PDB file of C-alpha atoms in Angstrom:
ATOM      1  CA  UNK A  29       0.000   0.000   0.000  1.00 50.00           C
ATOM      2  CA  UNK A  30       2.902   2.275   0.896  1.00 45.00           C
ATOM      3  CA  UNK A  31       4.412   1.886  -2.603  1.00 51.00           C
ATOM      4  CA  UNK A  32       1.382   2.640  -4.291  1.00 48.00           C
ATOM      5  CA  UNK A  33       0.392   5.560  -2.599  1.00 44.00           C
ATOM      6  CA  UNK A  34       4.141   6.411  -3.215  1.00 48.00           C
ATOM      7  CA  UNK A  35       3.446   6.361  -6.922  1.00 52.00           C
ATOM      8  CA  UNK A  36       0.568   8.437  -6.512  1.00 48.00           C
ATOM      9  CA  UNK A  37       2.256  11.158  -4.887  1.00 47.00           C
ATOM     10  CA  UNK A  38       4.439  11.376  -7.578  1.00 50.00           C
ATOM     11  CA  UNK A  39       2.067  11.610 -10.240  1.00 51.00           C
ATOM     12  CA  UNK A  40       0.532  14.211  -8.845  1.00 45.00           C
ATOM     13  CA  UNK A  41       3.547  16.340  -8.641  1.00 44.00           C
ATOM     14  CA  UNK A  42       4.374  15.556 -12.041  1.00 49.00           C
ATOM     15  CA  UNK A  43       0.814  16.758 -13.204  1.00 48.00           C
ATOM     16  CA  UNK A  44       1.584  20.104 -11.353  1.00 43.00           C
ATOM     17  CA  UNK A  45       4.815  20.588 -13.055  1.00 46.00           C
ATOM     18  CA  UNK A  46       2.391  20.606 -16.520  1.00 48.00           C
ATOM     19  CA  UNK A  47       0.477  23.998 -15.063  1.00 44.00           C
ATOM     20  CA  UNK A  48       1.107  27.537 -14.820  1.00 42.00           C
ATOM     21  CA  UNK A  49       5.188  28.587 -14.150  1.00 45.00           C
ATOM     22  CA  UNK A  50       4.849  29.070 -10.741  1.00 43.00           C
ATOM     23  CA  UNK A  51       3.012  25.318 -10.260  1.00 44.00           C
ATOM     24  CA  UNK A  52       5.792  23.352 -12.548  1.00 46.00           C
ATOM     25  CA  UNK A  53       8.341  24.915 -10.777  1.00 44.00           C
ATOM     26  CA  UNK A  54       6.810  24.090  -7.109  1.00 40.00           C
ATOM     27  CA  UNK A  55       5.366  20.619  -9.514  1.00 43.00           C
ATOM     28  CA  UNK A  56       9.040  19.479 -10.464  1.00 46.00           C
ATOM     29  CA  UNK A  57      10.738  20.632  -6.629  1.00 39.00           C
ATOM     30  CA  UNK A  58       7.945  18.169  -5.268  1.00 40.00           C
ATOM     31  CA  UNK A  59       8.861  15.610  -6.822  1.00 42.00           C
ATOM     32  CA  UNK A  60      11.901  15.782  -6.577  1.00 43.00           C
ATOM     33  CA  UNK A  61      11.288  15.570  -3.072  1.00 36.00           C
ATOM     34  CA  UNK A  62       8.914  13.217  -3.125  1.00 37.00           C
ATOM     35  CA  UNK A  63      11.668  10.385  -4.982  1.00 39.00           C
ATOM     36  CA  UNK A  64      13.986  10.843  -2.346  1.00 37.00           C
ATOM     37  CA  UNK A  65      11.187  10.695   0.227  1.00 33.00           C
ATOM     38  CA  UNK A  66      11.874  14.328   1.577  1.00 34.00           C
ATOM     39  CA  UNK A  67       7.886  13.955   3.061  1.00 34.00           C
ATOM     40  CA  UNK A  68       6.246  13.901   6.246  1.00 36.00           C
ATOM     41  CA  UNK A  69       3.756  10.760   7.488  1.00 37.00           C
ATOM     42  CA  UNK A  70       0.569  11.920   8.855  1.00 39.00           C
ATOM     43  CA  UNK A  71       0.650  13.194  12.633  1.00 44.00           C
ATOM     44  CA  UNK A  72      -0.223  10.923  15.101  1.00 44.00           C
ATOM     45  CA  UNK A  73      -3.053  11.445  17.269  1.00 44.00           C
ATOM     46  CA  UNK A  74      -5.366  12.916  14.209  1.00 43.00           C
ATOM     47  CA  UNK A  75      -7.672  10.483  12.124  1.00 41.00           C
ATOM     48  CA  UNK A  76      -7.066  10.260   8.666  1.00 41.00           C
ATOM     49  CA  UNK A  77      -8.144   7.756   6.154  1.00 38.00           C
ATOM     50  CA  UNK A  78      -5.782   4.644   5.638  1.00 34.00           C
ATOM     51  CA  UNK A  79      -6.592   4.962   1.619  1.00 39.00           C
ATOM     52  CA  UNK A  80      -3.927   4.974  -0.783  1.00 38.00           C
ATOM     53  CA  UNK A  81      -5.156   8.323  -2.446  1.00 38.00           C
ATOM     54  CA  UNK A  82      -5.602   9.846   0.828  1.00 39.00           C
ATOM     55  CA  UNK A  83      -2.262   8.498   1.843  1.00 41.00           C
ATOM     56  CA  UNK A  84      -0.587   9.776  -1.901  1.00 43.00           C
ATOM     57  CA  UNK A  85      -2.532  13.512  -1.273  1.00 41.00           C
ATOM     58  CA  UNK A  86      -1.110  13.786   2.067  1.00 42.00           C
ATOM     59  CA  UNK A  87       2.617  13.398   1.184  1.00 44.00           C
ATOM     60  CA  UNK A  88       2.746  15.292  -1.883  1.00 42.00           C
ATOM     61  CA  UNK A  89       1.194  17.673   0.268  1.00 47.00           C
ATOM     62  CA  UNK A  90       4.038  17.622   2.568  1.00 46.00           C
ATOM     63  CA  UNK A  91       6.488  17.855  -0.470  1.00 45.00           C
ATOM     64  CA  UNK A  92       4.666  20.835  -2.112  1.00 45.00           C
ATOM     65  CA  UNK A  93       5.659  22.783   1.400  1.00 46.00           C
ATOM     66  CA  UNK A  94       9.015  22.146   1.175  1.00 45.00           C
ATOM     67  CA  UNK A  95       9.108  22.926  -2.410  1.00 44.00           C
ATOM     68  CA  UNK A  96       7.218  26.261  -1.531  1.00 43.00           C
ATOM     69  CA  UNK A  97       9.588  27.011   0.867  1.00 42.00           C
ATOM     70  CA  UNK A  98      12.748  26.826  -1.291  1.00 40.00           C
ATOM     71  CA  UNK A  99      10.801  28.598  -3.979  1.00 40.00           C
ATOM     72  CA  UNK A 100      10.453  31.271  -1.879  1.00 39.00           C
ATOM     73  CA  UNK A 101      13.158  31.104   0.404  1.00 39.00           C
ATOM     74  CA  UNK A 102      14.868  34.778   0.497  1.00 38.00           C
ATOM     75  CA  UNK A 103      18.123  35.834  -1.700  1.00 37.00           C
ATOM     76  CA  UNK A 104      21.386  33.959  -0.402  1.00 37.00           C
ATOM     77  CA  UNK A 105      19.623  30.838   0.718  1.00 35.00           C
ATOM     78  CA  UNK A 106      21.310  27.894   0.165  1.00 38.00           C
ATOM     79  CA  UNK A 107      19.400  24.858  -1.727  1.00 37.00           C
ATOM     80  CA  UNK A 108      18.676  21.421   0.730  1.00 37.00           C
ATOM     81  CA  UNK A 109      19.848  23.709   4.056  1.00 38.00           C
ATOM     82  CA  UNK A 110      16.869  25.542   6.335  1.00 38.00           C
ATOM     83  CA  UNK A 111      16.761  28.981   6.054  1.00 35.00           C
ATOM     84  CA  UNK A 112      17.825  31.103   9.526  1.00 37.00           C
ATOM     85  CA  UNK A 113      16.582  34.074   9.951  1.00 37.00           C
ATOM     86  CA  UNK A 114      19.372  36.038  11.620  1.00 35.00           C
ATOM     87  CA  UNK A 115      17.413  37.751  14.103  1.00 36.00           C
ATOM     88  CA  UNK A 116      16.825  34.061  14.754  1.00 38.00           C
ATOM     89  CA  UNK A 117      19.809  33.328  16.136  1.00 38.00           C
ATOM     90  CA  UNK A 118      20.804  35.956  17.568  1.00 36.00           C
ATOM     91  CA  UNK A 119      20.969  37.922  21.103  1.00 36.00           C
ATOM     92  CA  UNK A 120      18.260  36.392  23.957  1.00 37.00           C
ATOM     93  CA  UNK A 121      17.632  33.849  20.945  1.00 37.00           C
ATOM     94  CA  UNK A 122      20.972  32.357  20.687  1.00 36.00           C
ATOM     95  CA  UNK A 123      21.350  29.157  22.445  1.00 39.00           C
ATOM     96  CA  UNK A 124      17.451  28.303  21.224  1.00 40.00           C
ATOM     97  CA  UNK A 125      17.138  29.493  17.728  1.00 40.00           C
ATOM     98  CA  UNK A 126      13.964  28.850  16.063  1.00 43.00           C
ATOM     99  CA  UNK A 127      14.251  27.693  12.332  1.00 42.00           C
ATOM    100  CA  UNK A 128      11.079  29.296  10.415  1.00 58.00           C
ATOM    101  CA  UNK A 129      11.898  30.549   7.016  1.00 63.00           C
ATOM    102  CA  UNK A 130       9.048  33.211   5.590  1.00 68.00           C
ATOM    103  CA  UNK A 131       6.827  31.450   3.625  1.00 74.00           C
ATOM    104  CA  UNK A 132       3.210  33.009   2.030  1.00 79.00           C
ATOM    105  CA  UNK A 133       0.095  31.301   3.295  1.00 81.00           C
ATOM    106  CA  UNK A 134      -2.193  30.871  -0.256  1.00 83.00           C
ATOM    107  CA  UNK A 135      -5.299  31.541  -0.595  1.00 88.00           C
ATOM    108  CA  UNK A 136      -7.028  27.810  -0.404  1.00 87.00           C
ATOM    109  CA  UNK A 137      -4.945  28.269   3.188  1.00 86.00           C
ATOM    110  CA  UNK A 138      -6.901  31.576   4.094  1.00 91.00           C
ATOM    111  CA  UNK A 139     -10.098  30.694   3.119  1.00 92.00           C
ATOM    112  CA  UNK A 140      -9.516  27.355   5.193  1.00 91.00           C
ATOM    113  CA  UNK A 141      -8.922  29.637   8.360  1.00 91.00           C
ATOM    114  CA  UNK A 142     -11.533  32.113   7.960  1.00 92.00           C
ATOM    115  CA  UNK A 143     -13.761  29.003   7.451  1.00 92.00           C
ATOM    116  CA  UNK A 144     -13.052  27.816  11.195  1.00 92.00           C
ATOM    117  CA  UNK A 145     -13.575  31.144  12.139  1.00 94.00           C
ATOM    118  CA  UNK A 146     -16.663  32.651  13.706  1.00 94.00           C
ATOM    119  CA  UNK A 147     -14.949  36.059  15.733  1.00 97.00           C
ATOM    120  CA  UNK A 148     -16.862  39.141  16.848  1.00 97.00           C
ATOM    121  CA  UNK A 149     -16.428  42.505  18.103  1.00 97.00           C
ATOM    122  CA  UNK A 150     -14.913  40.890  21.496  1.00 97.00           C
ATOM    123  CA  UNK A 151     -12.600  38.944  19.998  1.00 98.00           C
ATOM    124  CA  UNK A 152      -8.699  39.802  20.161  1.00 98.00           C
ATOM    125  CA  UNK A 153      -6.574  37.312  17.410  1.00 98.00           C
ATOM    126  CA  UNK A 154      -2.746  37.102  17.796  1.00 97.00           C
ATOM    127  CA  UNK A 155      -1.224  35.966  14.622  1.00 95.00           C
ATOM    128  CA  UNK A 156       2.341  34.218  15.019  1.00 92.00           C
ATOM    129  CA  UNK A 157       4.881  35.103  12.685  1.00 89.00           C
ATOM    130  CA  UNK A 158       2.679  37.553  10.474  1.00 91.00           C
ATOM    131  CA  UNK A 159       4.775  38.040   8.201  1.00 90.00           C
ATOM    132  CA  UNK A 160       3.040  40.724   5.855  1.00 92.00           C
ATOM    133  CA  UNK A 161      -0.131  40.271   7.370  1.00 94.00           C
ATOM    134  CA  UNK A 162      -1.638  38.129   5.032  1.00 93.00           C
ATOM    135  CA  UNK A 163      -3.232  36.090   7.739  1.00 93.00           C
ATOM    136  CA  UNK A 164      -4.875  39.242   9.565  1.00 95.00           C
ATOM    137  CA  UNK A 165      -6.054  41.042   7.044  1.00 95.00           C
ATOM    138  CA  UNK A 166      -8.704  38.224   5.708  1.00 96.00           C
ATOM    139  CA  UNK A 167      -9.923  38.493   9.169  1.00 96.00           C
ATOM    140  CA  UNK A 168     -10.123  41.564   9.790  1.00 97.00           C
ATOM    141  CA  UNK A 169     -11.871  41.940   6.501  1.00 96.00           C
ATOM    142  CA  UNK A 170     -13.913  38.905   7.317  1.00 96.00           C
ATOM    143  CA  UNK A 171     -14.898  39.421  11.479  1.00 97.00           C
ATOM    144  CA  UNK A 172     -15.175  42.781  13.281  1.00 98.00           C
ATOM    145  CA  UNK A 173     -12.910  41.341  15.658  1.00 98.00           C
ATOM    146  CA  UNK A 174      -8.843  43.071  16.975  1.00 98.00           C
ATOM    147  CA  UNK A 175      -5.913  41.675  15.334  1.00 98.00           C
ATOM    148  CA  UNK A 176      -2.288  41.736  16.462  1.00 98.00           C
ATOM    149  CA  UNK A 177      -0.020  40.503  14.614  1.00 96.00           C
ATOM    150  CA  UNK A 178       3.825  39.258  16.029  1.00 94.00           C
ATOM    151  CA  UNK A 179       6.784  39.268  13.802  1.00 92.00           C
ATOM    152  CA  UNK A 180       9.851  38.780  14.793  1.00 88.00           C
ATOM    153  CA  UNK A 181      11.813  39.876  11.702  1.00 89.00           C
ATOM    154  CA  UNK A 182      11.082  43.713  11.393  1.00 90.00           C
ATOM    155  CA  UNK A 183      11.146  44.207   7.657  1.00 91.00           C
ATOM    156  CA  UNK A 184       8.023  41.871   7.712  1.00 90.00           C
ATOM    157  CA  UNK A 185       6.647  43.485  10.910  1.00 93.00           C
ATOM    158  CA  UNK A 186       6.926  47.210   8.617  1.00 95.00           C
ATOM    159  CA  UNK A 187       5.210  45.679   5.971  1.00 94.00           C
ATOM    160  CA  UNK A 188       2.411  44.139   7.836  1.00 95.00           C
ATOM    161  CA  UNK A 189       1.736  47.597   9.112  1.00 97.00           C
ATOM    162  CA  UNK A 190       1.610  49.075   6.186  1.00 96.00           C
ATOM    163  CA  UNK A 191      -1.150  46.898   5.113  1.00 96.00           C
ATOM    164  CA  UNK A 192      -3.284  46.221   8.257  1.00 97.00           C
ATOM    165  CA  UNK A 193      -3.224  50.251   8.504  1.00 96.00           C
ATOM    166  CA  UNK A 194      -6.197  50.759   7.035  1.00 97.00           C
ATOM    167  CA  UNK A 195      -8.102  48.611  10.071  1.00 97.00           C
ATOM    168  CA  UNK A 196      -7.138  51.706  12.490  1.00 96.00           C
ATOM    169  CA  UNK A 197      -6.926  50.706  16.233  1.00 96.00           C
ATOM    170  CA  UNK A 198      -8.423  46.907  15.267  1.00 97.00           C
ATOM    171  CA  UNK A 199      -5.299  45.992  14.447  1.00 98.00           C
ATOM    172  CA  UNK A 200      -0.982  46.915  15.434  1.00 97.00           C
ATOM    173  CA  UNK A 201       1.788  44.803  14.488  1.00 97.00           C
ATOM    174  CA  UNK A 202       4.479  43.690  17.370  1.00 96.00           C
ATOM    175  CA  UNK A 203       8.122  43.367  16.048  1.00 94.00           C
ATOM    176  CA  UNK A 204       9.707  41.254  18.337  1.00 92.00           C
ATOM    177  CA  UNK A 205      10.137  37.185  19.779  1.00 88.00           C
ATOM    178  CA  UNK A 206       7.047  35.393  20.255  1.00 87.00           C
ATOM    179  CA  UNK A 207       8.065  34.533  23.952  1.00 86.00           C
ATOM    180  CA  UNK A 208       8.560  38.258  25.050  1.00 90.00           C
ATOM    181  CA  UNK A 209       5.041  39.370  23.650  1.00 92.00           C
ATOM    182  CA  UNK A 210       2.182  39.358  26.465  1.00 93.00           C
ATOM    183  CA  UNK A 211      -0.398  37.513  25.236  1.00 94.00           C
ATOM    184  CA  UNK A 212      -2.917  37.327  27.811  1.00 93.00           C
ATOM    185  CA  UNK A 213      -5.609  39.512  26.256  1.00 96.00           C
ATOM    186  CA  UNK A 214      -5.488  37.142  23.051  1.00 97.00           C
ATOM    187  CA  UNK A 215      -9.163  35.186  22.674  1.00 98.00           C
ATOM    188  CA  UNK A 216      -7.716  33.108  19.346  1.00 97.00           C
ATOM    189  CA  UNK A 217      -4.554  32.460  17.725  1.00 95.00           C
ATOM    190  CA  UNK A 218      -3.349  31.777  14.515  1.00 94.00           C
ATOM    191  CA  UNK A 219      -0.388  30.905  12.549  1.00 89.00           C
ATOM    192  CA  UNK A 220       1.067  28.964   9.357  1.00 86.00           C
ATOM    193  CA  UNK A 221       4.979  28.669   9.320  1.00 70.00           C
ATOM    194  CA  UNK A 222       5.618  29.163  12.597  1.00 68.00           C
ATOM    195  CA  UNK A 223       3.620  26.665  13.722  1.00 60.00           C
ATOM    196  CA  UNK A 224       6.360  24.398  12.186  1.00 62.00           C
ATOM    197  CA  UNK A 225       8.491  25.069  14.792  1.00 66.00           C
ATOM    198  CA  UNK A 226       6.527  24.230  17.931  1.00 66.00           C
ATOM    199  CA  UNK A 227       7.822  21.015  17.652  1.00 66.00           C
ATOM    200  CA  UNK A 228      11.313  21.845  16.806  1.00 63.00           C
ATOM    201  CA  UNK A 229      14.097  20.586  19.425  1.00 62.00           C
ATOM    202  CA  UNK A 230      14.704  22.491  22.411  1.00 58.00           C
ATOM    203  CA  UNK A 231      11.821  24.793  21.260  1.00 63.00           C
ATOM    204  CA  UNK A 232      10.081  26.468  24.824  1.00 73.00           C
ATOM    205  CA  UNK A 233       7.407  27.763  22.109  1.00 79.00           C
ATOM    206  CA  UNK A 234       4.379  25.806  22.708  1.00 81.00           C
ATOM    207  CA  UNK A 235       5.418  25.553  26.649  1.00 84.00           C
ATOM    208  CA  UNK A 236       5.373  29.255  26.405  1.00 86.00           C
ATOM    209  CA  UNK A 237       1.797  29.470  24.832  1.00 88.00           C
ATOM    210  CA  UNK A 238       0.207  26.880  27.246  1.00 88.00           C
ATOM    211  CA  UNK A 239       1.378  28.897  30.112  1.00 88.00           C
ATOM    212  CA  UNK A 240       0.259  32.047  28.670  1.00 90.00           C
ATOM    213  CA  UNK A 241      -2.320  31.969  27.160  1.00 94.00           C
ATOM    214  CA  UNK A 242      -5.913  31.664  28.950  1.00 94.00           C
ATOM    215  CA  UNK A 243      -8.123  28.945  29.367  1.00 95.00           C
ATOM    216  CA  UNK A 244     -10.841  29.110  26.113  1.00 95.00           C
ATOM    217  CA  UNK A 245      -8.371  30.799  23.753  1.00 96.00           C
ATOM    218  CA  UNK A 246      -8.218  29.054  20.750  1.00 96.00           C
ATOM    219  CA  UNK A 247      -5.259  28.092  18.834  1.00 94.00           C
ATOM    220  CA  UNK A 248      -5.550  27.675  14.922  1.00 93.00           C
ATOM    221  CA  UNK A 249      -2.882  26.172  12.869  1.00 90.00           C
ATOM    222  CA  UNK A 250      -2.882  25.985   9.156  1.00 88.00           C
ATOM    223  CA  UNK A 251      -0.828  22.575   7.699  1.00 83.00           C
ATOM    224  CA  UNK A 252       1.309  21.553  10.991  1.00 80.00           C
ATOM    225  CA  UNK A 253      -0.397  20.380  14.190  1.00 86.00           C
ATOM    226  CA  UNK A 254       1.256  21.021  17.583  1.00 85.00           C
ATOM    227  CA  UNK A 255       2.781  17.769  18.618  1.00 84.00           C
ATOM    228  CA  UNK A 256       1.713  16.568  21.988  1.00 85.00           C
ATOM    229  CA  UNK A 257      -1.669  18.520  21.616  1.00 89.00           C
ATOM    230  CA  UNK A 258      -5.272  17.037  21.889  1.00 90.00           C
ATOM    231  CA  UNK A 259      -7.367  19.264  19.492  1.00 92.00           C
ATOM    232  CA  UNK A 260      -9.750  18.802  15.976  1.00 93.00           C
ATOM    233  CA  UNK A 261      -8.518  18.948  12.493  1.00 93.00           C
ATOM    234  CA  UNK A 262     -10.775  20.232   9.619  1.00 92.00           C
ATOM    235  CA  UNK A 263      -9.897  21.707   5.799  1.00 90.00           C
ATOM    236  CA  UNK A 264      -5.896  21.885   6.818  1.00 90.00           C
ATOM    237  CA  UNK A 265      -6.892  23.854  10.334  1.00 92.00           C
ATOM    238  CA  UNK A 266      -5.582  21.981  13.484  1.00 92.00           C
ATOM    239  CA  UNK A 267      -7.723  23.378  16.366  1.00 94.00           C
ATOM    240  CA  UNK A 268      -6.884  23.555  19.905  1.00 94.00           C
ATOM    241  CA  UNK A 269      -8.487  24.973  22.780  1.00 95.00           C
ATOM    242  CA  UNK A 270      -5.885  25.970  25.906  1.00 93.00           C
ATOM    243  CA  UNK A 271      -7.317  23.938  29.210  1.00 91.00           C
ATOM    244  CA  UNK A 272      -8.191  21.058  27.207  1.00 87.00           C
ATOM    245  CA  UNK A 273      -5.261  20.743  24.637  1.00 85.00           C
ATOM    246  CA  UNK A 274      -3.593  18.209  26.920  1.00 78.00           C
ATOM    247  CA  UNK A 275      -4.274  14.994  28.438  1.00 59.00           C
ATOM    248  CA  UNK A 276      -2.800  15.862  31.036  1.00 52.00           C
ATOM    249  CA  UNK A 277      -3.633  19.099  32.671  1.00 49.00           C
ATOM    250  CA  UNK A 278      -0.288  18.916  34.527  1.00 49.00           C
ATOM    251  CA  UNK A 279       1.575  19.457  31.656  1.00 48.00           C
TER     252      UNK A 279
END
């Protein structure tokens, strides 16, 4: 069964690499990947089906990220390595660095998070790793909810401004770490990347979010699920809700 859904994977990506530029490109990276089985298995803890072409969706899947990511990985990257921010690995961050190159959410992925959204006026949604604000700005546009976004690398962070201006005092951009932002006021929270690196070694990230955060606020992740996390998955959205994301409450 592995095999086959193997071969399916790889169709697929070959298919893509027949579209538009932009999809052969991304088409021929994935697979690429996909022969020399640069691809994630499905997360434990998260039903999926068992079928072959569920099974062949789900890794391409996995290798279309990647190839996104070194399609859009920023000038000087180097092919096959991860991309470090610098502010990354610098300072506070030095001994701990988080590897989470920028990569655009598309829009199947926002209309997949506005459509496990249901925010009002009393809302406040902290989005992780904004990057231009992408993420905040179908929200805004879609609830009458507050937005703040948190971006660690400041050209982003500017940029993200810049485009969430026009939501006045519903929405400011924080340019800094994820860990040093107070969070408490935050009802839901998003992200797509970053998310990735919850469950990167010797990452305090999600620690940091369970202790933070208050009881009810929702966590939404696009494409990666927090490892070690009891929550709902639906249209690429992993859902969590702090006080009952783990088993164990101790934790």
């Amino acid at each position: 069964m592995q095999r086959a859904s193997n071969q399916i994977g790889l169709r697929i990506a070959q298919l893509l690499a027949q579209e538009s530029p932009e999809q052969s490109q991304e088409g021929q990276l994935a697979a690429d990947a996909y022969t020399s089985s640069q691809f994630e298995l499905p997360p434990a803890g998260f039903r999926r089906s068992t079928s072959v072409v569920s099974s062949g969706f789900f890794a391409v899947g996995s290798a279309l990220r990647a190839a996104r990511s070194r399609a859009h990985a920023p000038p000087g990257s180097v092919e096959g390595q991860p991309v470090v921010d610098p502010l990354l690995s610098s300072g506070n961050n030095s001994n701990n660095t988080l590897l989470c190159p920028y990569m655009q959410i598309q829009e199947g992925g926002l209309r997949a998070m506005v459509g496990e959204c249901n925010f009002t006026s009393r809302d406040v949604v902290f989005d992780l790793g904004c990057g231009t604000g992408k993420i905040l700005n179908r929200l805004l546009e879609s609830f009458p909810c507050k937005g703040v976004g948190v971006e660690m690398n400041s050209s982003l962070g500017r940029t993200a401004e810049q485009h969430l201006h026009k939501y006045g005092l519903r929405a400011r951009v924080v340019i800094a770490d994820v860990r040093n932002v107070d969070m408490r006021e935050a009802t839901a929270v998003t992200s797509f990347f970053l998310s990735h690196s919850f469950n990167a070694e010797g990452s305090s990230l999600k620690e940091y979010l369970s202790k933070t955060l208050q009881p009810g606020c929702l966590v939404l992740n696009y494409t990666y699920p927090v490892l070690g996390w009891q929550g709902s998955y639906s249209n690429g959205v992993y859902r969590y809700e702090i006080g009952q994301h783990l088993s164990d409450p101790g934790k």
